[in-house]
């Protein structure tokens, strides 16, 4: 499948973001193809999380445009961005500790009551959530909290999913389930932008890839090309690691 | 049935259930088992403070908002009744006008403060509420033609709930069947109804959103909830319930003044009740209010009793002098916060949960 041929659902054009006195994003240009999984790679501090948070309006872009389905959403408040059917899974998970697993999912289902068929579908990937359905989310293990955080984004069909490092701290068997889950979401027509450090995981899930360094996208293309070209991998990912040391 | 009445939020601890049943039975039976004006006063105050503390917990414990203007709404409710009765006479129509006017004023003030200041950081919001409450208290003292100034207002209430009204000349189980008894049960029953209504609110989807905002406000926004709107609604609801508590208190006391409902001492009392009972558990307001008001009402008597037996012992005798009751009250609260950091209800529920076999 060609990334260039697919129409972008989300497109960032020259996006700059400042957090207090710090200039984090220096003109990010990024196109996320509709119905595909786009991986956003890069070393720590490259600006990946800031890019997702800027799209969500959690940090406002100081310059540039963020087009979602043709509409510029830069400057919208976070709830308004979320209401466009954009779900965000933060790296910190952000679960509601004092609420039960059921209540966490209930709050994420903003369009109506929980759909039991969809829940069963989610439980297929994340059986622990069914086991601890009425348990306070704060009592779950780290991996289970991560699953709950991802399940919250899956509980209703969304148009765009922004996921920040989903594989972090998860057991290999759960990561395999996640890969299947993301592919199932893609088959449903959901567009996914996934931030990841784990290149192995990224190569198994991604259709397209963008690599960030120092607040800019330094490479964008098809994931298969990056997998096949070890020199490119070394240059993009190795270069960043070297410069980080 | 019972679960529905309590909005599926049962005490979840046998000890807590027993404590709550004892408090409820005590409140209902007070006129007959402890006849006398003082015990009735303590009972009515417990009931009113359950509503006042629970409404504060709706804001502090469930939404994470720190406000110092809560007693302002309590005072507005009480002044609403007092001013309406003084200006229009002790009729039910005057009471209705007072209730509506007080609720309107509280709602407008709470909404105004929330919409203007809930966007700022929590500490600034707390400071703004402190300033507004201080200004309101000064205003209440200055507008003496309406409020009675520092002296407050003594007023009459409709005949049915005034002490002069008598249902029967005969006593029933040692209690006079008069308007005071009717007023007492009016306060207790309405307080109970308001408590159940708050329990329904915090256990509704709206209440769950409030808890989500308290837990992680960024995340709730990212799910599409407008935090400012929900926080403002929580603040307005808390103001409405505090106003209703003030209305009940005024109907019971037939007096209101700045020191009775508006003072910062009462704000501190409410904060203590919520913290001791357990934040984020409305039942905490019940346990805290009962404990606090009983201690406030009877600690001096207990000390008098103890002092009578040990007054000859140096230092110890002085320590147990009835005038030292505030020292013991403070010590009691320091100890309860030390041993129950999540409040009494939090501790009891955690204990019950630890004893319960967990699913694997």
XYZ file of C-alpha atoms in Angstrom:
605
model
C 0.000 0.000 0.000
C 1.312 3.434 -0.857
C 1.315 6.114 1.778
C 1.471 8.876 -0.747
C -1.699 7.685 -2.466
C -3.846 7.743 0.697
C -5.625 10.984 1.516
C -4.470 12.449 4.866
C -7.075 12.597 7.634
C -4.707 14.649 9.784
C -2.122 17.043 8.420
C 0.204 19.288 10.395
C 1.779 22.181 8.517
C 4.663 24.126 10.038
C 3.465 23.577 13.601
C 5.441 25.315 16.337
C 4.768 24.743 20.028
C 6.222 26.596 22.987
C 5.928 25.319 26.542
C 6.702 28.251 28.772
C 10.064 29.606 27.636
C 10.954 26.407 25.734
C 10.500 26.093 21.984
C 9.690 22.380 21.527
C 8.234 21.952 18.025
C 10.080 23.804 15.268
C 7.722 23.588 12.299
C 6.363 20.042 12.213
C 5.007 18.875 8.855
C 3.214 15.555 9.136
C 0.509 13.784 7.140
C -1.438 10.906 8.702
C -3.078 8.832 5.976
C -6.767 7.988 6.390
C -7.399 4.390 7.468
C -3.706 3.653 8.045
C -1.438 3.232 11.036
C 1.284 5.884 11.059
C 4.214 5.376 13.397
C 5.923 8.414 14.887
C 9.453 7.463 15.888
C 12.400 9.339 17.335
C 14.656 9.594 20.329
C 13.522 10.852 23.731
C 12.856 14.567 23.668
C 12.414 14.691 19.875
C 8.924 16.178 20.253
C 6.693 13.137 19.621
C 4.530 13.481 22.740
C 4.361 17.253 22.275
C 3.077 16.674 18.737
C 0.216 14.477 20.024
C -0.609 16.893 22.843
C -0.596 19.813 20.419
C -3.063 18.018 18.141
C -5.298 17.414 21.195
C -5.106 21.074 22.193
C -3.514 20.196 25.550
C -0.730 22.525 24.448
C -1.657 25.150 21.920
C 0.357 25.537 18.710
C 2.036 28.942 18.602
C 2.193 28.861 14.780
C 1.165 26.601 11.911
C -2.005 24.724 10.987
C -3.473 21.392 12.073
C -5.984 20.130 9.516
C -8.360 17.358 10.524
C -10.528 16.169 7.660
C -9.923 19.492 5.931
C -10.732 21.687 8.935
C -8.078 23.671 10.783
C -8.392 22.600 14.422
C -5.379 24.525 15.756
C -6.600 26.695 18.624
C -9.596 24.507 19.504
C -10.020 23.605 23.180
C -9.279 19.996 24.118
C -12.920 18.923 24.674
C -13.827 20.302 21.236
C -10.996 18.329 19.637
C -12.144 15.177 21.457
C -15.704 15.731 20.241
C -14.447 15.461 16.653
C -14.040 11.733 17.396
C -10.354 11.945 18.174
C -9.221 9.701 21.031
C -5.959 10.134 22.886
C -4.091 7.527 24.929
C -1.359 9.350 26.883
C 1.907 7.742 27.911
C 0.996 8.360 31.555
C -2.211 6.322 30.952
C -4.333 8.886 32.793
C -6.804 6.410 34.180
C -9.274 7.550 36.820
C -7.946 5.666 39.849
C -10.951 6.057 42.126
C -13.416 4.823 39.521
C -13.968 1.190 38.600
C -12.879 -0.329 35.279
C -16.526 -0.221 34.193
C -16.879 3.461 35.136
C -13.653 4.366 33.324
C -15.037 2.835 30.138
C -18.503 4.256 30.762
C -17.098 7.803 30.863
C -15.212 7.217 27.622
C -18.404 6.109 25.851
C -19.757 9.590 25.327
C -22.209 8.749 22.537
C -24.396 6.438 24.585
C -24.459 3.346 26.774
C -21.693 0.767 26.608
C -22.155 -1.615 23.666
C -21.861 -5.166 25.049
C -20.778 -6.663 21.700
C -17.988 -4.117 21.425
C -16.979 -4.772 25.032
C -16.716 -8.504 24.294
C -14.537 -7.615 21.306
C -12.255 -5.544 23.567
C -12.181 -8.288 26.234
C -10.901 -10.643 23.536
C -7.688 -8.572 23.400
C -7.617 -7.575 27.061
C -9.226 -10.316 29.178
C -7.954 -8.822 32.454
C -10.407 -5.945 32.075
C -13.307 -8.404 32.235
C -11.844 -10.090 35.314
C -11.479 -6.791 37.168
C -14.621 -5.170 35.718
C -15.916 -3.826 39.038
C -12.519 -3.260 40.643
C -11.167 0.237 41.314
C -8.800 1.090 38.471
C -6.190 2.351 40.919
C -5.726 -1.221 42.151
C -4.817 -2.615 38.708
C -1.225 -3.496 37.784
C 0.738 -1.165 35.494
C 0.084 -3.327 32.443
C -3.620 -3.591 33.217
C -3.835 0.193 33.598
C -2.194 0.562 30.193
C -4.761 -1.829 28.710
C -7.600 0.091 30.335
C -6.230 3.319 28.919
C -6.171 1.832 25.415
C -9.580 0.179 25.870
C -11.034 3.587 26.721
C -10.023 4.802 23.278
C -11.558 1.697 21.669
C -14.873 1.621 23.513
C -16.587 3.563 20.735
C -15.656 3.749 17.059
C -13.387 6.790 16.574
C -12.051 8.442 13.468
C -8.545 9.095 14.748
C -6.600 7.479 17.561
C -3.492 9.150 19.007
C -1.552 6.650 21.092
C 1.614 7.444 23.035
C 3.986 4.510 23.611
C 1.405 1.766 24.143
C 3.938 -1.060 24.466
C 5.878 0.539 27.312
C 6.075 -1.806 30.286
C 3.817 -4.471 28.790
C 4.537 -8.216 28.742
C 5.314 -9.647 25.269
C 2.063 -11.628 25.179
C 0.045 -8.462 25.825
C 2.023 -6.615 23.143
C 1.023 -9.330 20.656
C -2.634 -8.774 21.645
C -2.172 -5.033 21.154
C -0.788 -5.544 17.656
C -3.860 -7.614 16.782
C -6.123 -4.961 18.366
C -4.579 -2.076 16.413
C -4.849 -4.027 13.173
C -8.492 -4.817 13.957
C -9.149 -1.108 14.527
C -7.487 -0.288 11.217
C -9.709 -2.874 9.519
C -12.645 -0.987 11.061
C -11.484 2.136 9.234
C -9.872 3.910 12.191
C -6.835 6.066 11.466
C -4.076 5.668 14.040
C -1.043 7.809 14.883
C 1.197 5.814 17.187
C 4.234 7.155 19.029
C 6.700 4.362 19.729
C 10.298 3.815 20.860
C 10.234 0.076 20.203
C 11.168 -0.310 16.525
C 10.281 -4.015 16.555
C 6.729 -3.218 17.634
C 6.539 -0.303 15.204
C 7.652 -2.436 12.271
C 4.931 -5.002 12.990
C 2.105 -2.468 13.187
C 2.912 0.549 11.028
C 1.896 1.175 7.449
C 3.695 4.507 7.244
C 6.329 6.122 9.381
C 7.564 9.555 10.332
C 10.774 10.112 12.259
C 11.240 13.195 14.425
C 14.365 14.851 15.675
C 14.811 18.166 17.458
C 11.165 19.154 17.058
C 10.930 18.462 13.306
C 9.917 15.544 11.109
C 13.157 14.482 9.432
C 11.784 11.530 7.458
C 8.358 10.374 6.269
C 7.565 7.373 4.118
C 6.326 3.820 3.923
C 7.236 1.585 6.884
C 8.218 -1.316 4.612
C 10.876 0.882 2.961
C 12.405 1.747 6.318
C 12.368 -1.908 7.416
C 14.108 -2.954 4.196
C 16.749 -0.209 4.282
C 19.096 -0.827 7.212
C 21.322 2.055 6.210
C 18.349 4.396 6.401
C 17.402 2.942 9.798
C 20.932 3.510 11.055
C 21.009 7.010 9.645
C 17.613 8.059 11.038
C 17.383 6.213 14.299
C 21.095 5.605 14.863
C 21.931 9.220 14.020
C 19.511 10.442 16.625
C 20.820 8.065 19.218
C 24.382 9.187 18.486
C 23.473 12.819 18.737
C 21.682 12.082 21.981
C 24.797 10.624 23.599
C -35.059 -1.382 47.490
C -32.594 -0.200 50.145
C -29.807 -0.119 47.538
C -32.020 2.062 45.317
C -32.742 4.501 48.137
C -28.997 4.792 48.745
C -28.233 5.019 45.003
C -26.326 1.685 45.071
C -23.794 3.351 47.369
C -24.238 1.333 50.560
C -21.820 1.808 53.497
C -19.736 -1.269 52.434
C -18.581 -1.874 56.025
C -20.483 -3.577 58.844
C -19.043 -1.240 61.483
C -19.952 1.801 59.416
C -23.476 0.444 58.884
C -23.911 0.045 62.645
C -22.571 3.580 63.289
C -24.924 5.074 60.682
C -27.930 3.169 62.052
C -27.105 4.370 65.580
C -26.820 7.989 64.374
C -30.099 7.778 62.451
C -31.930 6.079 65.312
C -30.443 8.585 67.749
C -31.589 11.549 65.672
C -35.105 10.144 65.295
C -35.465 9.164 68.941
C -33.741 12.173 70.577
C -36.965 14.005 71.560
C -38.141 10.911 73.449
C -34.961 9.422 74.905
C -33.176 12.711 75.681
C -35.988 15.218 76.189
C -34.794 18.758 76.741
C -33.875 21.785 74.694
C -30.138 21.105 74.668
C -30.278 17.598 73.217
C -32.824 18.745 70.628
C -30.460 21.577 69.655
C -27.545 19.169 69.261
C -29.720 16.756 67.221
C -30.981 19.498 64.897
C -27.463 20.895 64.493
C -26.121 17.428 63.599
C -28.826 17.089 60.923
C -28.182 20.555 59.457
C -24.408 20.096 59.504
C -24.749 16.752 57.721
C -26.249 18.650 54.775
C -23.742 21.506 55.063
C -20.691 19.225 55.287
C -21.962 16.817 52.611
C -22.541 19.730 50.229
C -18.998 20.935 50.916
C -17.719 17.424 50.255
C -19.527 17.469 46.910
C -17.138 20.277 45.980
C -13.995 19.368 47.900
C -14.072 15.573 48.029
C -15.795 14.788 44.754
C -14.609 17.609 42.496
C -11.382 18.739 44.158
C -12.438 22.392 44.526
C -11.315 24.277 47.644
C -13.762 27.053 48.468
C -14.017 29.310 51.491
C -17.333 30.827 50.443
C -19.439 27.857 51.470
C -20.685 29.365 54.719
C -21.629 32.472 52.738
C -24.329 30.363 51.048
C -25.264 28.874 54.433
C -25.722 32.433 55.704
C -27.691 33.501 52.642
C -30.186 30.703 53.327
C -30.544 31.697 56.967
C -30.816 35.439 56.183
C -33.365 34.635 53.481
C -35.714 33.197 56.093
C -34.858 35.807 58.718
C -35.316 38.834 56.467
C -38.476 37.452 54.828
C -40.029 36.766 58.236
C -39.048 40.188 59.620
C -40.234 42.114 56.579
C -43.345 40.104 55.619
C -44.377 38.431 58.848
C -44.124 34.779 59.934
C -46.239 33.241 57.186
C -45.564 30.312 54.873
C -45.716 32.729 51.928
C -42.914 34.778 53.487
C -40.929 31.576 54.043
C -41.411 30.596 50.389
C -40.267 34.055 49.250
C -37.225 33.811 51.534
C -36.355 30.337 50.227
C -36.658 31.325 46.561
C -34.752 34.604 47.008
C -31.952 32.893 48.959
C -31.627 30.085 46.413
C -31.551 32.570 43.532
C -28.913 34.766 45.177
C -26.725 31.773 46.075
C -27.011 30.319 42.587
C -26.124 33.599 40.884
C -23.179 34.239 43.215
C -21.833 30.674 42.951
C -22.211 30.652 39.173
C -20.574 34.073 38.863
C -17.595 33.133 41.065
C -17.206 29.782 39.265
C -17.349 31.051 35.709
C -15.024 33.940 36.452
C -12.492 32.084 38.522
C -12.588 28.298 38.023
C -10.317 28.633 35.007
C -7.520 29.829 37.241
C -5.402 27.654 39.498
C -7.023 26.063 42.536
C -5.171 28.290 45.007
C -6.357 31.470 43.253
C -9.930 30.201 43.235
C -9.686 29.535 46.980
C -8.346 33.091 47.525
C -11.151 34.610 45.441
C -13.807 32.740 47.445
C -12.135 33.895 50.660
C -12.294 37.520 49.506
C -15.937 37.244 48.391
C -16.955 35.571 51.665
C -15.176 38.270 53.716
C -16.862 41.010 51.681
C -20.260 39.361 52.121
C -19.795 39.053 55.881
C -18.881 42.746 56.134
C -21.892 43.633 54.019
C -24.193 41.560 56.241
C -22.882 43.426 59.291
C -23.256 46.828 57.622
C -26.776 46.408 56.237
C -28.190 46.463 59.735
C -31.647 47.705 58.674
C -32.167 44.381 56.917
C -29.850 41.984 58.696
C -29.809 43.339 62.224
C -26.068 44.021 61.891
C -23.776 42.365 64.428
C -26.731 41.666 66.738
C -28.437 39.575 64.083
C -32.147 38.966 63.657
C -34.598 37.388 66.063
C -37.668 36.436 64.083
C -40.806 34.365 64.221
C -41.606 31.306 62.151
C -45.047 30.052 61.006
C -47.203 28.942 63.902
C -47.088 25.228 63.083
C -43.330 25.089 63.796
C -43.205 27.662 66.595
C -42.863 26.513 70.242
C -46.213 28.153 71.078
C -48.113 25.704 68.877
C -49.400 22.639 70.694
C -50.729 19.428 69.181
C -51.861 18.037 72.489
C -51.682 18.953 76.167
C -50.657 15.377 76.928
C -47.004 14.409 76.733
C -45.993 11.463 74.563
C -43.122 9.338 75.937
C -42.029 12.322 77.977
C -41.919 14.738 75.062
C -44.240 17.724 74.538
C -46.145 17.462 71.279
C -45.584 21.056 70.223
C -44.343 23.111 67.302
C -40.733 22.669 68.436
C -41.089 18.907 67.998
C -42.586 19.425 64.528
C -39.740 21.804 63.643
C -37.209 19.235 64.863
C -38.636 16.474 62.680
C -38.955 18.885 59.758
C -35.223 19.613 60.046
C -34.239 15.940 60.468
C -36.476 14.560 57.696
C -35.654 17.288 55.168
C -31.931 16.925 55.968
C -32.232 13.177 55.384
C -33.975 13.773 52.050
C -31.320 16.284 50.964
C -28.563 13.848 51.943
C -30.132 11.072 49.837
C -30.462 13.502 46.939
C -26.751 14.340 47.168
C -25.980 10.626 47.307
C -27.962 10.247 44.089
C -26.027 13.101 42.469
C -22.554 11.775 43.310
C -23.497 8.284 42.129
C -24.959 9.498 38.837
C -22.932 9.719 35.609
C -22.551 13.438 36.409
C -20.948 12.543 39.748
C -18.584 10.133 38.037
C -17.453 12.917 35.682
C -16.757 15.105 38.733
C -14.601 12.344 40.207
C -12.826 11.912 36.881
C -12.034 15.647 36.808
C -10.731 15.446 40.379
C -8.553 12.413 39.499
C -7.128 13.741 36.235
C -8.466 16.957 34.769
C -6.353 16.824 31.577
C -7.637 13.352 30.810
C -11.293 14.216 31.358
C -10.908 17.122 28.908
C -9.282 14.754 26.421
C -12.390 12.564 26.698
C -14.478 15.558 25.657
C -15.773 16.823 29.024
C -15.704 20.591 29.582
C -14.189 20.815 33.041
C -15.187 24.420 33.695
C -18.853 23.625 33.081
C -18.811 20.558 35.332
C -16.847 22.328 38.063
C -19.246 25.281 37.919
C -22.264 22.967 38.158
C -20.724 21.201 41.140
C -20.074 24.542 42.802
C -23.643 25.728 42.149
C -25.146 22.482 43.459
C -23.018 22.699 46.596
C -24.167 26.320 47.057
C -27.827 25.324 46.668
C -27.546 22.561 49.284
C -25.637 24.840 51.679
C -28.387 27.454 51.266
C -31.027 24.835 52.053
C -29.032 23.872 55.161
C -29.017 27.543 56.175
C -32.783 27.725 55.666
C -33.321 24.711 57.937
C -30.969 26.136 60.562
C -32.826 29.458 60.598
C -36.202 27.730 60.874
C -34.867 25.797 63.830
C -33.048 28.622 65.679
C -35.470 31.461 64.823
C -32.369 33.628 64.941
C -29.540 34.450 62.590
C -26.454 36.639 62.854
C -23.005 36.837 61.246
C -21.468 34.649 63.959
C -24.139 31.961 63.594
C -23.849 31.161 59.916
C -21.285 33.365 58.158
C -18.228 33.183 60.390
C -14.967 31.542 59.339
C -15.110 29.462 62.521
C -18.034 27.601 60.972
C -16.089 27.196 57.729
C -13.264 25.582 59.721
C -15.785 23.363 61.551
C -17.190 22.169 58.218
C -13.708 21.485 56.887
C -12.894 19.478 60.026
C -16.137 17.496 59.778
C -15.406 16.581 56.159
C -11.764 15.647 56.839
C -12.512 13.653 59.994
C -15.479 11.860 58.432
C -13.649 11.120 55.180
C -13.387 13.214 52.044
C -15.132 11.904 48.953
C -17.561 9.773 50.980
C -20.827 11.510 51.787
C -21.266 9.151 54.729
C -18.202 10.866 56.160
C -20.311 14.003 56.596
C -22.806 12.011 58.707
C -20.180 10.462 60.984
C -18.112 13.669 61.163
C -21.103 15.874 61.926
C -22.354 13.577 64.688
C -18.917 13.254 66.278
C -18.085 16.951 66.014
C -21.379 18.293 67.331
C -21.617 15.782 70.169
C -18.027 16.588 71.173
C -18.720 20.323 70.923
C -21.953 19.976 72.891
C -20.961 17.569 75.638
C -17.180 17.593 76.031
C -17.394 20.332 78.623
C -19.848 18.240 80.670
C -17.608 15.196 80.461
C -14.658 17.255 81.649
C -16.745 18.639 84.499
C -17.485 15.079 85.549
C -13.844 14.031 85.308
C -12.592 17.193 87.013
C -14.861 16.605 89.993
C -12.974 13.401 90.773
C -9.404 14.543 90.133
C -9.411 18.255 90.919
C -7.018 17.759 93.826
C -4.255 16.303 91.654
C -1.921 19.087 90.520
C -1.448 19.634 86.764
C -3.785 16.720 85.839
C -6.664 18.388 87.638
C -5.977 21.661 85.818
C -5.702 19.841 82.508
C -9.172 18.374 82.938
C -10.743 21.678 83.983
C -13.982 22.222 82.014
C -12.550 25.475 80.630
C -9.912 23.391 78.787
C -12.549 21.750 76.571
C -11.243 23.430 73.407
C -7.795 21.964 74.070
C -9.275 18.446 74.290
C -11.437 19.024 71.242
C -8.339 20.070 69.272
C -6.376 17.081 70.558
C -9.237 14.757 69.585
C -9.141 16.060 66.041
C -5.367 15.924 65.729
C -5.458 12.291 66.873
C -8.325 11.350 64.577
C -6.539 12.861 61.567
C -3.319 11.086 62.594
C -4.986 7.685 62.951
C -7.547 8.113 60.131
C -5.745 10.028 57.354
C -8.530 9.113 54.917
C -11.202 9.857 57.483
C -13.188 7.475 59.624
C -15.326 6.249 56.733
C -12.287 5.821 54.492
C -10.558 3.746 57.174
C -13.626 1.577 57.851
C -14.218 0.932 54.157
C -10.558 0.129 53.530
C -10.619 -2.309 56.452
C -13.728 -4.024 55.103
C -12.166 -4.239 51.633
C -8.963 -5.762 53.006
C -10.954 -8.492 54.762
C -12.925 -9.304 51.601
C -11.531 -12.164 49.455
C -10.316 -10.727 46.130
C -11.024 -12.137 42.685
C -8.036 -13.425 40.779
